[in-house]
Coordinates of C-alpha atoms in Angstrom, one line a residue:
X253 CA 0.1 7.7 95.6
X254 CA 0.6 10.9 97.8
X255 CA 3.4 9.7 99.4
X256 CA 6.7 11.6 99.5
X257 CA 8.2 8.8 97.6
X258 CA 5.8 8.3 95.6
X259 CA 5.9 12.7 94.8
X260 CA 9.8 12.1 93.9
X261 CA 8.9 9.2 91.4
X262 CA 6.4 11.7 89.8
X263 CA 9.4 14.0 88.7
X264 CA 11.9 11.8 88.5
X265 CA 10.4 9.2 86.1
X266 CA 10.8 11.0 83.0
X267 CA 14.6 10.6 83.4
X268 CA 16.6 8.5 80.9
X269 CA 19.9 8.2 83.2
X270 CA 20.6 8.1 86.6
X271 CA 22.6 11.3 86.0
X272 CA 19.0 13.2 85.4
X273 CA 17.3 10.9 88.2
X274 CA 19.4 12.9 90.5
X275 CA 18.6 16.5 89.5
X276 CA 14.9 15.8 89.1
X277 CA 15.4 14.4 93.2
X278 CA 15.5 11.0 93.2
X279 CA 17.3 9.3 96.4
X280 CA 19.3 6.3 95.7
X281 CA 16.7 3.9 97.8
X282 CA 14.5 5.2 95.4
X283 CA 16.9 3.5 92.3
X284 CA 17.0 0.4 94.4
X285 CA 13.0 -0.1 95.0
X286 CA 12.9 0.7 91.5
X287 CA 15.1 -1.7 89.8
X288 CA 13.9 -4.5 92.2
X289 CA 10.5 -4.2 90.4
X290 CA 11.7 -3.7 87.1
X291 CA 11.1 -0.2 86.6
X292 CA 14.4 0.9 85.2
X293 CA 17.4 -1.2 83.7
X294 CA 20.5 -0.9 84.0
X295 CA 22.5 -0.2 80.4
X296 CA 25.6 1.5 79.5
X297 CA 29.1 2.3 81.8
X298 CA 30.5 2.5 84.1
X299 CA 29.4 -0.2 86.0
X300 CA 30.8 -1.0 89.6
X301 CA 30.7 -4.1 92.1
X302 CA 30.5 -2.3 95.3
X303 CA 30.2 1.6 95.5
X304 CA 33.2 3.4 95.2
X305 CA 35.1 5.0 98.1
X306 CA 35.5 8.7 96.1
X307 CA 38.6 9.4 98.4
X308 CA 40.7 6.8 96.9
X309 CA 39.3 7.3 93.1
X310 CA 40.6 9.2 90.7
X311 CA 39.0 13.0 90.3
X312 CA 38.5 12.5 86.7
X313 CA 36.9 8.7 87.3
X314 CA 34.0 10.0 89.7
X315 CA 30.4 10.7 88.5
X316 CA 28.0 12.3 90.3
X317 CA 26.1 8.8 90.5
X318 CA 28.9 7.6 92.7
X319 CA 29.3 11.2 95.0
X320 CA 25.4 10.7 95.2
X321 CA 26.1 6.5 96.3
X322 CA 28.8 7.7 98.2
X323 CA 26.7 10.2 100.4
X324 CA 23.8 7.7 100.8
X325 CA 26.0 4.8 101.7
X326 CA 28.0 6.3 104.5
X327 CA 24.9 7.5 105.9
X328 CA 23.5 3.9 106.1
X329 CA 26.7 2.5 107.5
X330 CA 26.7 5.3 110.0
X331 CA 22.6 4.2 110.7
X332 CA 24.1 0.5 111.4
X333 CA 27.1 1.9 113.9
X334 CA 24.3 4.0 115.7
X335 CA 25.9 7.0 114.4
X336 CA 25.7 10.5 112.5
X337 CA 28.1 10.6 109.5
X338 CA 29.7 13.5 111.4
X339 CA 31.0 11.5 113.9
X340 CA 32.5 8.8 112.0
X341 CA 34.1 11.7 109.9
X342 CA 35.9 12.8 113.5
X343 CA 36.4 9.7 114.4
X344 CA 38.9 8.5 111.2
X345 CA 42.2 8.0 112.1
X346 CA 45.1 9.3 109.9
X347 CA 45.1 8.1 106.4
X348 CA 41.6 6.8 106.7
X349 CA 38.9 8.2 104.5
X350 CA 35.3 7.5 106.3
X351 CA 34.0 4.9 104.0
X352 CA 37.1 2.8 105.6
X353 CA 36.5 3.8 109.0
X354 CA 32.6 2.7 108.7
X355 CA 33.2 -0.9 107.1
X356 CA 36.3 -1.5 109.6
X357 CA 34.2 -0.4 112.7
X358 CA 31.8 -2.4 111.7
X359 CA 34.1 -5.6 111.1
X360 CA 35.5 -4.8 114.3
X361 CA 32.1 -5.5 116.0
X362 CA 31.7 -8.5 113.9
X363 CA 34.6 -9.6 114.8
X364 CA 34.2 -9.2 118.8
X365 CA 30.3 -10.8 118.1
X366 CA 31.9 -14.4 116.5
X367 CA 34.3 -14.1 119.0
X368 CA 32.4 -14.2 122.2
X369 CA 29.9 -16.8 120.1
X370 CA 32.9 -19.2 120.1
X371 CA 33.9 -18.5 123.5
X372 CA 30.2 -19.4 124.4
X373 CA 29.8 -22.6 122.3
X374 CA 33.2 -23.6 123.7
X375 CA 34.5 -24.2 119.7
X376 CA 36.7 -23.0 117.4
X377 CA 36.9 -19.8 115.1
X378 CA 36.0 -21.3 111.7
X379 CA 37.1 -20.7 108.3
X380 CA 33.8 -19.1 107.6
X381 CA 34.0 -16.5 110.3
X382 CA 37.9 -15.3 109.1
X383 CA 36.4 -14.9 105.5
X384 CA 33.1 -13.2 106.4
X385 CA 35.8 -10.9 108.5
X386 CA 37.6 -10.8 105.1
X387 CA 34.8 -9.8 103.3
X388 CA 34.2 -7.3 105.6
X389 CA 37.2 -6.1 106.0
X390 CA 37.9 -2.9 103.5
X391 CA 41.7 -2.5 102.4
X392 CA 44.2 0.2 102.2
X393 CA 46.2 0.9 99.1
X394 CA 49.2 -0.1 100.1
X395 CA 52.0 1.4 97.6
X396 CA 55.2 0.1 99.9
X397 CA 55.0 -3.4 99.3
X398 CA 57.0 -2.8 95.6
X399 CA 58.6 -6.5 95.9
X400 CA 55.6 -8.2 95.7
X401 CA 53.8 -5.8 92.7
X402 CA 53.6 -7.0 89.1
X403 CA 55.5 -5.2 86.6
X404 CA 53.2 -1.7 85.9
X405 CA 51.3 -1.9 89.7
X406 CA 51.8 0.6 91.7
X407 CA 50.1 -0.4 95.1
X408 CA 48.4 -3.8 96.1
X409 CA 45.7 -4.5 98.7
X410 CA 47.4 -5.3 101.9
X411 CA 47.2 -4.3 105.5
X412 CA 49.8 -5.5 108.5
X413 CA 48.2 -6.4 111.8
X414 CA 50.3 -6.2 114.8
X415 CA 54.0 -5.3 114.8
X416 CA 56.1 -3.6 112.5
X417 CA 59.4 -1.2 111.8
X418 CA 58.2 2.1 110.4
X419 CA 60.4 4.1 107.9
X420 CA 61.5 6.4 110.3
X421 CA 63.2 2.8 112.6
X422 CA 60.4 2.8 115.1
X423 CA 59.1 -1.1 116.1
X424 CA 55.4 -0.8 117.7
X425 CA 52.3 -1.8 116.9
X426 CA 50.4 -0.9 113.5
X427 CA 47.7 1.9 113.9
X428 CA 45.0 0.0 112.5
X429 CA 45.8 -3.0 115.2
X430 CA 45.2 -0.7 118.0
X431 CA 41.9 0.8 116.4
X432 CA 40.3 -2.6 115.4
X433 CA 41.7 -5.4 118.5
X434 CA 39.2 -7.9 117.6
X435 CA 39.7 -8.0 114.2
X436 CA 43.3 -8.5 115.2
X437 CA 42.3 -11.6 117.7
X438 CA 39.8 -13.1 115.9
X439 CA 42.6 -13.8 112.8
X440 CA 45.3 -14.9 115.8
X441 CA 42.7 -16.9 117.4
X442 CA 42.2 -19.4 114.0
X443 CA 45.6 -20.3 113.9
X444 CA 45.8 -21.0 117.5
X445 CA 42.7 -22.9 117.4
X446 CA 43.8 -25.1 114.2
X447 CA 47.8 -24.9 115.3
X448 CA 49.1 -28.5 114.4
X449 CA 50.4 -30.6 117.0
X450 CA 54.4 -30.7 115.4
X451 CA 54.5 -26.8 115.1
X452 CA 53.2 -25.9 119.0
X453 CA 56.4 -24.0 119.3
X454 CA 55.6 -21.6 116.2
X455 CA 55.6 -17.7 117.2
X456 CA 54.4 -14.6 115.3
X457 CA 53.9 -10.9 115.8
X458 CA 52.7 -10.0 113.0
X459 CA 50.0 -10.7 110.1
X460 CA 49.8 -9.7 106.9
X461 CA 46.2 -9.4 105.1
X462 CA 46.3 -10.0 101.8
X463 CA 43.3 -9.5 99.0
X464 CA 42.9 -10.1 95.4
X465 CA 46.8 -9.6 94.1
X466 CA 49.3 -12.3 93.1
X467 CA 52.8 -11.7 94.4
X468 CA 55.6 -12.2 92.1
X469 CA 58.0 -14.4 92.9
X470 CA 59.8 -12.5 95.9
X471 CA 61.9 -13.0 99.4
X472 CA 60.7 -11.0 102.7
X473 CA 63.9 -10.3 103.5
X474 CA 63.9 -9.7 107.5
X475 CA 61.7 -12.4 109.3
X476 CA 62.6 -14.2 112.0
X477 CA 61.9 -18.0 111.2
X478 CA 59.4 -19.4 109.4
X479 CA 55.7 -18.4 108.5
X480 CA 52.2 -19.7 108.3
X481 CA 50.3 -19.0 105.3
X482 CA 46.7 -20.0 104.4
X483 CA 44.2 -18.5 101.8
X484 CA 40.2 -17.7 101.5
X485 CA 37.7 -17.1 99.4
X486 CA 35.9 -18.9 96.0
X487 CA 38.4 -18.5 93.3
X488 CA 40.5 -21.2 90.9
X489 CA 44.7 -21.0 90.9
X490 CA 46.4 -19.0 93.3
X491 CA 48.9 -21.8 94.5
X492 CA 52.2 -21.0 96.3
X493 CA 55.2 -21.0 94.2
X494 CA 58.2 -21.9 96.5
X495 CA 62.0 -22.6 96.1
X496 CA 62.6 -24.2 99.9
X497 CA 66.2 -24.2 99.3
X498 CA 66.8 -20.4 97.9
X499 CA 69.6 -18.7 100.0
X500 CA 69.7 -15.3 98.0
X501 CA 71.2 -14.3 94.9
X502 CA 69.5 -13.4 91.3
X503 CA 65.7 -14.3 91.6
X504 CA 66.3 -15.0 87.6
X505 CA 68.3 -17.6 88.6
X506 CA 66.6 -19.6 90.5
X507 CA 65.7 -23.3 89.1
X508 CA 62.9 -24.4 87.3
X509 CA 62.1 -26.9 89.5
X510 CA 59.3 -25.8 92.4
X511 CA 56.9 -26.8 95.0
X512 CA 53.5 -25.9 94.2
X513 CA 51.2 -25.6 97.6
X514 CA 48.0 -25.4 97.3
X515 CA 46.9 -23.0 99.6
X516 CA 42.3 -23.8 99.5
X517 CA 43.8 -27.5 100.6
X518 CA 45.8 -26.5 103.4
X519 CA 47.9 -24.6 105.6
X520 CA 51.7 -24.0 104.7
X521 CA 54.9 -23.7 106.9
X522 CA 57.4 -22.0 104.9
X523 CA 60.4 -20.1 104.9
X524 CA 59.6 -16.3 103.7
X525 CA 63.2 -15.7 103.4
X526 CA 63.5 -18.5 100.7
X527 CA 61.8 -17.0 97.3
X528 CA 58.3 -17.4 96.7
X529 CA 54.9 -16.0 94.6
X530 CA 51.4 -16.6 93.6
X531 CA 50.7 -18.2 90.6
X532 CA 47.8 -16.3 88.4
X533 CA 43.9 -16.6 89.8
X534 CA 40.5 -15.9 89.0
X535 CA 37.6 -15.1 91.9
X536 CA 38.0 -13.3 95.3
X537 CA 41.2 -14.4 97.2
X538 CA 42.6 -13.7 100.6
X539 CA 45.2 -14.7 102.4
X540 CA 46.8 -14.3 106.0
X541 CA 50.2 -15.0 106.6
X542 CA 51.7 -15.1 109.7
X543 CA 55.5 -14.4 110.7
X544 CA 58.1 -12.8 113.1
X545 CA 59.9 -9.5 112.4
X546 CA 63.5 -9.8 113.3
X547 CA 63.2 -6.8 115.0
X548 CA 61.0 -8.1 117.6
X549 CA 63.6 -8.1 120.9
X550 CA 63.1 -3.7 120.3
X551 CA 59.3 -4.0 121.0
X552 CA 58.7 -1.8 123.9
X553 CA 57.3 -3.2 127.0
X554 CA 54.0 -1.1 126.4
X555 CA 53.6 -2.7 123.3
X556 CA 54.3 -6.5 124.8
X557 CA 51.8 -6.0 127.2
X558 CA 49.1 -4.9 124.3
X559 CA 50.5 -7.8 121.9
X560 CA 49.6 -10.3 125.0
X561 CA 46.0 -9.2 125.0
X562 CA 45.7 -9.4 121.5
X563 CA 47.1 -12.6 121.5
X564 CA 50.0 -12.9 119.9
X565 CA 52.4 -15.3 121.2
X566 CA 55.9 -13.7 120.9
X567 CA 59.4 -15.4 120.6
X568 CA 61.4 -15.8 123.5
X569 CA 64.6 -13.2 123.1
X570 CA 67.4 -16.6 122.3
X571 CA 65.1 -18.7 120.1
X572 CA 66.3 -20.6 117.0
X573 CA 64.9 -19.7 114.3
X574 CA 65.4 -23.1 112.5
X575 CA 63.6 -25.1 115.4
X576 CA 61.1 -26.2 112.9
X577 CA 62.3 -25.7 109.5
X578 CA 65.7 -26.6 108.5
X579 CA 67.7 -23.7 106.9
X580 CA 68.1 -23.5 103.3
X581 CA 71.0 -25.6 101.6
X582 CA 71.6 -23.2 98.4
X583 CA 71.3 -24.1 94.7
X584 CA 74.6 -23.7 93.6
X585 CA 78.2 -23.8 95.5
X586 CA 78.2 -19.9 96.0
X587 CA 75.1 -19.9 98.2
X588 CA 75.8 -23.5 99.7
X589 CA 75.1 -23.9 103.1
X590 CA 76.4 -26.9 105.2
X591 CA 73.5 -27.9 108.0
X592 CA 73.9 -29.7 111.1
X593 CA 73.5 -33.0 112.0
X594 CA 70.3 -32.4 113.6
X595 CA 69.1 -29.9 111.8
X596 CA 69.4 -31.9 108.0
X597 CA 66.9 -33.7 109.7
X598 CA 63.9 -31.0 109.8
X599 CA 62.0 -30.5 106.6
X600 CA 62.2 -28.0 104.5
X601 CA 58.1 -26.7 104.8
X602 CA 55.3 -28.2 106.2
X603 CA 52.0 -28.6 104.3
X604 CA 48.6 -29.6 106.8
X605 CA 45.6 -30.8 105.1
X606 CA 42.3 -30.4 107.4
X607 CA 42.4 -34.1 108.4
X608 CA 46.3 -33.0 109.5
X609 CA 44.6 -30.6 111.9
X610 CA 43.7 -30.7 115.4
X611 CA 39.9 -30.8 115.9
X612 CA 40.2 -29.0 119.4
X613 CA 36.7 -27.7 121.2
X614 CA 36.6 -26.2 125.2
X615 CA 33.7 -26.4 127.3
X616 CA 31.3 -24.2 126.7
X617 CA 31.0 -21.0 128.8
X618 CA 28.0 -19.3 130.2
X619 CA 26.9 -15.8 129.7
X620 CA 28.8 -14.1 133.2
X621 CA 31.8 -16.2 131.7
X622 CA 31.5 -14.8 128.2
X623 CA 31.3 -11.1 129.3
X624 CA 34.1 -11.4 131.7
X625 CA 36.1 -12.7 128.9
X626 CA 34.9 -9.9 126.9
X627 CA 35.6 -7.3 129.8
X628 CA 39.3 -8.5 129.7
X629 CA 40.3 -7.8 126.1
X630 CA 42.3 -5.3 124.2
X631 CA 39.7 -2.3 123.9
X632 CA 39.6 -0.2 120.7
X633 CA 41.8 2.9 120.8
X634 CA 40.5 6.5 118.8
X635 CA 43.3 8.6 118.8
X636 CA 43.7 10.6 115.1
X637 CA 46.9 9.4 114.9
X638 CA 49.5 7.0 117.7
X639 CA 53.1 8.1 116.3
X640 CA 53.0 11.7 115.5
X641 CA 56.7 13.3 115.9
X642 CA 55.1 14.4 119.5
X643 CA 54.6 10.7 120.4
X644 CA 57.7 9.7 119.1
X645 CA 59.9 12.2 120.9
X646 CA 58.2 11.2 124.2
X647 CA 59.3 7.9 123.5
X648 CA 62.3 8.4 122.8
X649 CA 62.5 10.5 126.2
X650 CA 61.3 8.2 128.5
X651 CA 63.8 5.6 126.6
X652 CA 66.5 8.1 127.4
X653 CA 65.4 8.5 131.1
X654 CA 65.5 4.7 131.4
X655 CA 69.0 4.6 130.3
X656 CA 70.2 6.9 132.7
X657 CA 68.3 5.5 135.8

């Protein structure tokens, strides 16, 4: 009694919804000491998971309850980052509303933190620490991906790390890579660390980060060679659906007969060009899956140099794309291909169970090590936005300048 808290619970009690909690001044720390000791219940709609991020809702869909959350909950993020709301507002980058810039800030120190505890401990980055990155982790709306979206969707959760073609032809590296490094590393890092000994030789600059949608069956038409693919997270179904020896044609037509990987048991080698998709789920699920743009050899040598720190480990300008996955032999005698001698003889996918995996740990490091480590690493960049027309006409000079010298 007679505290300021205790003033606001005074004239705020009488309330019958959270709605009139807020005009008679309740805080939202107030609703959560509150319901923690039984004080109110919770009855009626909507109800949410997580509080909402009001940029990406629909107008008509947000309550004053969740603009109240909203306010309260950047605030706290902002109290964890060390600081104001006003500054992560300025600090967004294009596209990002500030609820995604607080959560991905703060997965990007996370990430950095398990990191340098690995580098320390001289072990590996676990499963654990790429889903607890995951979970972190909040996703864009991505509405470009339409070849993987089930009939009626019209965006899916998914964000690409490292590089891509735009839709204006330009190959660099994705904003979000260059604003969150670590987060970036940290996912490169756990395939290194768990690479299998027969697939050394595999390559990627790019990752895609998947949550919480199942991809009809599809081709990513485009990649150089094969990818890995591995999923997270507690939830039941969610295998791989894969036809290994799909060369094109009608997706309809494709035969019955499947493999079925089971992505919580392993870690897949597969040919994204071949068709593919998730069978239905229920639970949380993630995936990573990573690949080679064909349009690597265009990255510039700006970008290279980045993509080194971040560790990706790019493909030499004449590599074969079918070193470790044998090209697909068709389904029927338009889409036949005839293989090589030597290259009938590689499989069509590769499945790796944890026992298939290497169990590889370095020597520990001490703390002068760790920090110099840490000194030498791809450091965030803040800009608003990297590839404004401004940037891309100054690229596109200092191509043209090349040329000429």
């Amino acid at each position: 009694p007679g505290s300021k808290s205790h003033l606001r619970y005074e004239k705020y009690s009488k309330a019958k919804t959270v709605g009139e909690a807020l005009r008679l001044g309740s805080y939202p720390v107030d609703w959560c000491w509150d319901f923690e000791r039984g004080f109110i219940k919770v009855k009626g709609e909507p109800l949410r998971d997580e509080p909402l991020d009001i940029s990406k809702g629909e107008d008509g869909k947000i309550t004053d309850v969740d603009r109240a959350i909203n306010t309260w909950y950047i605030r706290e993020l902002a109290k964890q980052l060390g600081m104001k709301p006003a500054e992560l507002s300025a600090s967004a980058g294009w596209g990002e509303s500030v609820h995604i810039r607080a959560l991905r800030l703060l997965a990007q120190r996370e990430a950095s933190d398990r990191l340098e505890a690995a580098d320390r401990e001289g072990r590996m980055i676990t499963d654990e620490e790429v889903l607890l990155t995951l979970k972190r982790w909040p996703f864009y709306r991505n509405p470009w991906r339409k070849n993987v979206m089930q009939p009626g969707k019209t965006w899916v959760f998914s964000d690409s790390l490292g590089l891509l073609r735009d839709r204006q032809g330009d190959v660099h590296l994705t904003a979000c890579s260059r604003r969150y490094p670590q987060v970036v590393e940290l996912f490169g890092r756990w395939l290194k660390d768990h690479l299998p000994d027969d697939a050394k030789g595999f390559t990627w600059t790019t990752i895609n980060v998947n949550c919480n949608y199942a991809a009809v069956t599809h081709r990513d038409n485009g990649n150089f060679g094969p990818s890995f693919i591995k999923a997270f997270g507690e939830f039941e179904g969610g295998a791989l659906n894969y036809w290994p020896d799909d060369s094109g044609g009608n997706l309809e037509d494709l035969p019955k007969s499947k493999q079925s990987l089971d992505l919580t048991e392993g870690l897949a080698l597969f040919n994204g060009n071949c068709a593919h998709g998730v069978q239905p789920f229920k639970g949380s699920r993630y995936s990573l899956v990573y690949f080679t743009v064909a349009c690597h050899p265009l990255v510039n040598a700006e970008d290279r140099k980045k993509m080194a720190l971040l560790g990706f480990p790019l493909p030499a300008p004449d590599m074969d794309p079918h070193q470790l996955l044998r090209p697909p032999k068709g389904y029927c005698l338009k889409t036949r291909v005839a293989l090589t001698p030597a290259k009938h003889k590689l499989p069509a996918f590769r499945f790796y169970k944890p026992s298939d995996l290497p169990k590889c740990k370095s020597k520990p490091k001490s703390d002068a090590q760790v920090k110099k480590i840490a000194a030498g690493r791809y450091k965030p960049e803040t800009q608003k936005s990297f590839y404004s027309s401004e940037a891309r006409n100054a690229r596109k000079e200092e191509k043209d300048d090349f040329m000429e010298v």
